[in-house]
């Protein structure tokens, strides 16, 4: 099948992008790695594709204080190979799982957020890190916490007359630990279930906060505060032992939050088991890493 006819414009300024989107019949084209297949299958029939790649304001990748600012036209591969992005370790952990290298050469970080596939890696990374998505529209600019950005499968709060301008990801602080894992049928496929973990141990190595975001397990990334769950099993006798002891807790969590219906690739129960195993393992991984990055003493249990 071929795409239905559409007009194509490539404005060079953000105001012009917004003017093109004003009619409500336009669709932003970033990397085209999801949009073009949608058009080819005629699942979408926008009147105009508004290509944002010539807008200078959207091409920046820069460290701004404690955040890494990624413009909406920045390719995933650019981020993957950027020295700046090493300050956000989860990007390096997750990026190799975002489709294949060829797709990442065109696909953008913000396009992945805007597309909002429930099994996509980057919306989960952004949510777990507490990133901020920036949006411009006819009534001005607004900032949206990444954890609130995705409203459902392929659905965000971005209106048809708005454009995502970028995402601000917090850089890692000393004492933080991170975990990332997913299970897919083949490398490069969307995840059957995946987990991102972020853990803060503070300057004295004491556990302060642990967050976990599951993806591929519901209609959107689901973030949970798991500080008490982790603290109840610490310190643990090594990563494997800690992961094993966390399993009852993560199994209970999976029963509450994994609500994706079964499909040809796995039942709900199978995905719950995947999630529980990955969640326990990646919490233990983050704890181990936090111990290595904390200044002074290794991590200890919150009092
Ligand atoms: C075979 C295949 C396998 C894939 N596997 C994975 C995978 O494992 N994990 C994964 O996460 N992704 C995967 N993808 C999708 C991934 O490649 C894309 O990077 C991503 O979903 C979209 O990024 P893009 O920049 O190409 O966006 P586009 O395709 O250009 O746009 C996608 C959607 O987002 C909207 N959009 C894009 N940018 C903006 C913006 N700035 N403001 C407002 N709306 C915007 C578009 O209008 C469109 O609706 C796969 C794709 C293919 C074809």
Coordinates of C-alpha atoms and ligand atoms in Angstrom, one line a residue:
X1 CA 0.0 0.0 0.0
X2 CA 1.1 3.6 -0.6
X3 CA 0.5 6.7 1.4
X4 CA -2.5 8.9 0.5
X5 CA -1.5 12.2 -1.1
X6 CA -0.1 14.9 1.2
X7 CA 1.6 18.2 1.0
X8 CA 5.2 18.6 2.3
X9 CA 6.7 21.7 3.8
X10 CA 10.1 22.3 5.5
X11 CA 10.0 25.5 7.4
X12 CA 13.2 27.0 8.8
X13 CA 11.7 28.7 11.8
X14 CA 9.6 27.6 14.8
X15 CA 6.9 30.2 14.1
X16 CA 6.5 28.9 10.6
X17 CA 6.2 25.3 11.9
X18 CA 3.4 26.5 14.2
X19 CA 1.7 28.4 11.4
X20 CA 1.7 25.3 9.2
X21 CA 0.2 23.3 12.1
X22 CA -2.4 25.9 12.9
X23 CA -5.0 24.4 10.6
X24 CA -5.0 21.1 12.5
X25 CA -4.5 19.0 9.4
X26 CA -0.7 18.9 9.6
X27 CA 1.6 16.3 11.2
X28 CA 5.1 16.9 12.4
X29 CA 7.8 14.9 10.5
X30 CA 10.9 14.3 12.6
X31 CA 12.9 11.1 11.7
X32 CA 9.9 9.5 9.9
X33 CA 10.7 6.0 11.3
X34 CA 7.3 5.6 12.8
X35 CA 5.3 8.2 10.8
X36 CA 6.2 7.0 7.4
X37 CA 5.1 3.4 8.0
X38 CA 1.8 4.8 9.5
X39 CA 1.3 6.8 6.3
X40 CA 2.2 3.8 4.1
X41 CA -0.4 1.6 5.9
X42 CA -2.9 4.5 5.6
X43 CA -3.4 4.4 9.3
X44 CA -3.0 8.2 9.1
X45 CA -3.8 10.7 6.4
X46 CA -2.5 14.1 7.3
X47 CA -3.0 16.9 4.8
X48 CA 0.5 18.3 5.3
X49 CA 3.8 16.9 6.6
X50 CA 5.6 19.6 8.5
X51 CA 9.3 18.6 8.4
X52 CA 11.1 20.2 11.4
X53 CA 14.6 19.3 10.5
X54 CA 15.6 22.7 9.1
X55 CA 14.7 24.6 12.2
X56 CA 18.0 25.6 13.8
X57 CA 16.4 26.0 17.2
X58 CA 15.5 22.3 17.3
X59 CA 18.9 20.9 16.4
X60 CA 20.8 21.5 19.6
X61 CA 22.3 19.0 21.9
X62 CA 23.8 20.8 24.9
X63 CA 24.6 20.6 28.6
X64 CA 22.6 23.3 30.4
X65 CA 23.4 23.3 34.1
X66 CA 22.3 19.9 35.6
X67 CA 20.4 18.8 32.4
X68 CA 21.2 17.6 29.0
X69 CA 19.0 19.4 26.5
X70 CA 18.1 17.4 23.4
X71 CA 16.4 19.3 20.6
X72 CA 13.5 17.8 18.7
X73 CA 15.4 17.3 15.5
X74 CA 18.4 15.5 17.2
X75 CA 18.9 12.0 15.9
X76 CA 19.1 9.1 18.3
X77 CA 22.5 8.1 16.9
X78 CA 23.8 11.5 17.5
X79 CA 22.9 11.2 21.2
X80 CA 24.2 7.6 21.3
X81 CA 27.6 8.8 20.2
X82 CA 27.8 12.1 22.0
X83 CA 30.3 12.5 24.8
X84 CA 27.8 14.9 26.5
X85 CA 25.2 12.1 26.7
X86 CA 27.6 10.0 28.8
X87 CA 26.5 12.2 31.7
X88 CA 23.0 10.6 31.4
X89 CA 24.1 6.9 31.6
X90 CA 20.6 5.5 31.0
X91 CA 20.7 6.9 27.5
X92 CA 23.8 4.8 26.7
X93 CA 22.2 1.7 28.4
X94 CA 18.8 2.1 26.6
X95 CA 19.8 3.4 23.1
X96 CA 21.1 0.2 21.6
X97 CA 17.7 -1.4 22.2
X98 CA 15.8 1.3 20.2
X99 CA 15.2 -0.6 17.0
X100 CA 18.3 -1.0 14.8
X101 CA 21.3 1.3 14.1
X102 CA 19.8 2.3 10.7
X103 CA 16.6 3.4 12.3
X104 CA 18.4 5.3 15.0
X105 CA 20.3 7.2 12.3
X106 CA 17.1 8.9 11.3
X107 CA 14.8 8.5 14.4
X108 CA 14.9 11.3 16.9
X109 CA 14.7 11.1 20.7
X110 CA 11.7 13.5 20.8
X111 CA 10.0 11.6 18.0
X112 CA 10.1 8.5 20.1
X113 CA 8.5 10.4 23.0
X114 CA 5.8 12.0 20.8
X115 CA 5.0 8.7 19.1
X116 CA 4.4 7.2 22.6
X117 CA 4.6 3.5 21.7
X118 CA 3.9 1.7 25.1
X119 CA 6.9 -0.6 24.5
X120 CA 9.4 2.1 23.5
X121 CA 12.5 2.5 25.6
X122 CA 13.0 6.3 25.6
X123 CA 9.7 7.4 27.1
X124 CA 10.4 5.1 30.0
X125 CA 13.9 6.4 30.4
X126 CA 12.6 10.0 30.4
X127 CA 9.8 9.2 32.9
X128 CA 12.1 7.4 35.3
X129 CA 14.7 10.1 35.3
X130 CA 12.1 12.8 35.9
X131 CA 12.9 14.5 32.6
X132 CA 10.9 17.5 31.3
X133 CA 9.4 17.7 27.8
X134 CA 9.2 21.2 26.3
X135 CA 6.3 22.0 23.9
X136 CA 5.5 25.1 21.8
X137 CA 2.0 26.0 20.5
X138 CA -0.2 28.9 19.5
X139 CA -0.6 30.0 23.1
X140 CA 3.1 29.9 24.0
X141 CA 5.5 27.4 25.5
X142 CA 4.9 24.9 28.2
X143 CA 6.9 22.4 30.2
X144 CA 5.5 18.9 30.8
X145 CA 7.0 16.3 33.3
X146 CA 7.9 13.3 31.1
X147 CA 6.1 11.0 33.6
X148 CA 2.8 12.9 32.7
X149 CA 3.6 13.3 29.0
X150 CA 2.2 10.0 27.7
X151 CA -1.5 9.6 28.2
X152 CA -2.0 6.2 26.7
X153 CA -1.0 4.0 23.7
X154 CA 0.3 6.4 21.0
X155 CA -1.3 9.3 22.8
X156 CA 0.3 12.3 24.4
X157 CA -1.1 15.7 25.6
X158 CA 0.5 17.4 22.6
X159 CA -2.2 19.0 20.5
X160 CA -2.4 18.9 16.7
X161 CA -1.3 22.5 16.6
X162 CA 1.7 22.1 18.9
X163 CA 5.2 20.8 18.5
X164 CA 7.6 19.2 21.0
X165 CA 10.7 21.4 21.0
X166 CA 13.0 19.2 23.1
X167 CA 13.5 17.2 26.2
X168 CA 15.7 18.0 29.3
X169 CA 17.2 15.0 31.0
X170 CA 18.9 15.4 34.4
X171 CA 22.5 14.4 34.3
X172 CA 23.7 11.8 36.8
X173 CA 24.7 12.9 40.3
X174 CA 27.2 11.1 42.5
X175 CA 25.6 8.3 44.5
X176 CA 23.0 7.5 41.8
X177 CA 22.7 4.1 40.3
X178 CA 20.9 3.0 37.2
X179 CA 19.5 -0.2 35.7
X180 CA 18.0 -1.0 32.3
X181 CA 16.8 -4.3 30.8
X182 CA 14.3 -5.6 28.4
X183 CA 13.2 -8.9 26.9
X184 CA 12.3 -8.8 23.2
X185 CA 11.8 -11.7 20.7
X186 CA 14.8 -10.5 18.7
X187 CA 17.3 -7.7 19.2
X188 CA 15.8 -4.5 17.8
X189 CA 12.2 -5.5 18.4
X190 CA 9.9 -3.6 20.7
X191 CA 10.1 -5.1 24.3
X192 CA 7.7 -7.7 25.6
X193 CA 8.6 -6.2 29.0
X194 CA 11.3 -3.8 30.1
X195 CA 12.4 -2.0 33.2
X196 CA 14.3 1.2 34.0
X197 CA 15.6 1.9 37.5
X198 CA 17.0 5.0 39.1
X199 CA 18.3 5.0 42.6
X200 CA 19.6 7.8 44.8
X201 CA 21.9 7.2 47.7
X202 CA 22.9 10.7 48.7
X203 CA 26.3 11.8 49.8
X204 CA 26.6 9.3 52.7
X205 CA 25.7 6.3 50.6
X206 CA 22.3 5.9 52.4
X207 CA 19.4 4.9 50.2
X208 CA 17.2 7.9 49.7
X209 CA 14.9 7.0 46.8
X210 CA 14.4 4.2 44.3
X211 CA 12.2 4.6 41.3
X212 CA 11.3 2.0 38.7
X213 CA 9.5 2.4 35.3
X214 CA 8.1 -0.5 33.5
X215 CA 7.4 -0.4 29.7
X216 CA 5.7 -2.8 27.4
X217 CA 3.6 -3.8 30.4
X218 CA 0.7 -1.3 30.1
X219 CA -0.6 1.3 27.7
X220 CA 2.1 3.7 28.8
X221 CA 5.3 3.7 30.9
X222 CA 4.4 3.1 34.6
X223 CA 6.6 4.6 37.3
X224 CA 6.6 3.4 40.9
X225 CA 8.4 4.6 44.0
X226 CA 10.1 1.4 45.3
X227 CA 12.2 2.9 48.0
X228 CA 10.6 0.9 50.8
X229 CA 10.7 -2.3 48.8
X230 CA 14.4 -2.0 48.2
X231 CA 15.2 -0.8 51.7
X232 CA 13.4 -3.7 53.3
X233 CA 15.9 -6.1 51.6
X234 CA 19.1 -4.2 51.9
X235 CA 22.0 -4.5 52.1
X236 CA 21.8 -8.0 50.5
X237 CA 24.7 -10.3 50.0
X238 CA 25.7 -9.4 46.5
X239 CA 23.7 -8.5 43.5
X240 CA 22.3 -12.0 42.8
X241 CA 21.2 -12.5 46.4
X242 CA 19.6 -9.1 46.5
X243 CA 17.7 -9.7 43.3
X244 CA 16.5 -13.1 44.6
X245 CA 15.3 -11.5 47.8
X246 CA 13.5 -8.7 46.0
X247 CA 11.5 -11.1 43.9
X248 CA 8.4 -11.5 46.1
X249 CA 8.1 -7.7 46.2
X250 CA 8.5 -7.3 42.5
X251 CA 6.1 -10.1 41.8
X252 CA 3.5 -8.3 43.9
X253 CA 4.2 -5.1 42.1
X254 CA 3.9 -6.9 38.7
X255 CA 0.4 -8.2 39.7
X256 CA -0.6 -4.6 40.4
X257 CA 0.8 -2.7 37.4
X258 CA 1.3 -5.1 34.5
X259 CA -2.1 -4.9 32.7
X260 CA -1.1 -5.4 29.1
X261 CA -3.4 -8.0 27.5
X262 CA -1.9 -11.2 26.2
X263 CA -1.1 -11.5 22.5
X264 CA 0.6 -13.9 20.2
X265 CA 4.0 -13.2 21.8
X266 CA 3.0 -13.7 25.5
X267 CA 0.2 -13.8 28.0
X268 CA -0.3 -11.2 30.7
X269 CA 1.0 -13.8 33.2
X270 CA 4.2 -14.3 31.2
X271 CA 4.8 -10.5 31.0
X272 CA 4.2 -10.3 34.7
X273 CA 6.9 -12.9 35.3
X274 CA 9.3 -11.1 32.9
X275 CA 8.7 -7.8 34.6
X276 CA 9.1 -9.3 38.2
X277 CA 12.5 -10.9 37.2
X278 CA 13.8 -7.8 35.4
X279 CA 12.6 -5.4 38.1
X280 CA 14.4 -7.3 40.9
X281 CA 17.5 -7.7 38.9
X282 CA 17.7 -4.1 37.8
X283 CA 17.0 -2.7 41.3
X284 CA 19.9 -4.8 42.5
X285 CA 22.0 -3.6 39.6
X286 CA 21.3 0.0 40.4
X287 CA 22.1 -0.6 44.0
X288 CA 25.5 -2.1 43.1
X289 CA 26.3 0.8 40.8
X290 CA 25.2 3.4 43.3
X291 CA 27.7 1.9 45.7
X292 CA 30.5 2.4 43.2
X293 CA 29.6 6.0 42.4
X294 CA 28.8 7.2 45.9
X295 CA 31.6 9.3 47.3
X296 CA 33.0 8.0 50.6
X297 CA 31.3 4.9 52.1
X298 CA 29.4 2.4 50.0
X299 CA 25.6 2.4 50.1
X300 CA 23.8 1.6 53.3
X301 CA 20.2 1.2 54.4
X302 CA 18.1 4.3 55.0
X303 CA 17.4 4.8 58.8
Ligands
LIG1 C1 11.2 -1.8 12.2 C2 11.2 -0.8 13.3 C3 11.5 -1.2 14.6 C4 11.5 -0.2 15.6 N1 11.8 -0.6 16.8 C5 11.8 0.2 17.9 C6 12.1 -0.1 19.2 O1 12.5 -1.3 19.5 N2 12.0 0.8 20.2 C7 11.5 2.1 19.9 O2 11.4 2.9 20.8 N3 11.2 2.5 18.7 C8 11.3 1.6 17.6 N4 10.9 2.0 16.4 C9 10.5 3.4 16.2 C10 11.7 4.3 16.2 O3 12.6 3.9 15.2 C11 11.4 5.8 16.0 O4 12.6 6.4 16.4 C12 10.4 6.6 16.8 O5 9.3 5.9 17.2 C13 10.0 7.8 16.1 O6 11.0 8.7 15.9 P1 11.0 9.6 14.6 O7 11.9 10.7 14.9 O8 11.3 8.8 13.5 O9 9.5 10.2 14.6 P2 8.5 10.3 13.3 O10 8.3 9.0 12.7 O11 8.9 11.4 12.4 O12 7.2 10.7 14.1 C14 6.5 9.8 15.0 C15 5.3 10.5 15.5 O13 5.6 11.5 16.4 C16 5.2 12.8 16.0 N5 6.3 13.7 16.2 C17 7.6 13.5 16.0 N6 8.4 14.5 16.4 C18 7.5 15.4 16.9 C19 7.6 16.7 17.6 N7 8.8 17.2 17.7 N8 6.5 17.3 18.0 C20 5.3 16.7 17.9 N9 5.1 15.5 17.3 C21 6.2 14.9 16.8 C22 4.9 12.6 14.5 O14 4.0 13.5 14.0 C23 4.4 11.2 14.5 O15 3.1 11.1 14.9 C24 11.0 1.1 15.3 C25 10.7 1.5 14.0 C26 10.7 0.5 13.0 C27 10.3 1.0 11.6

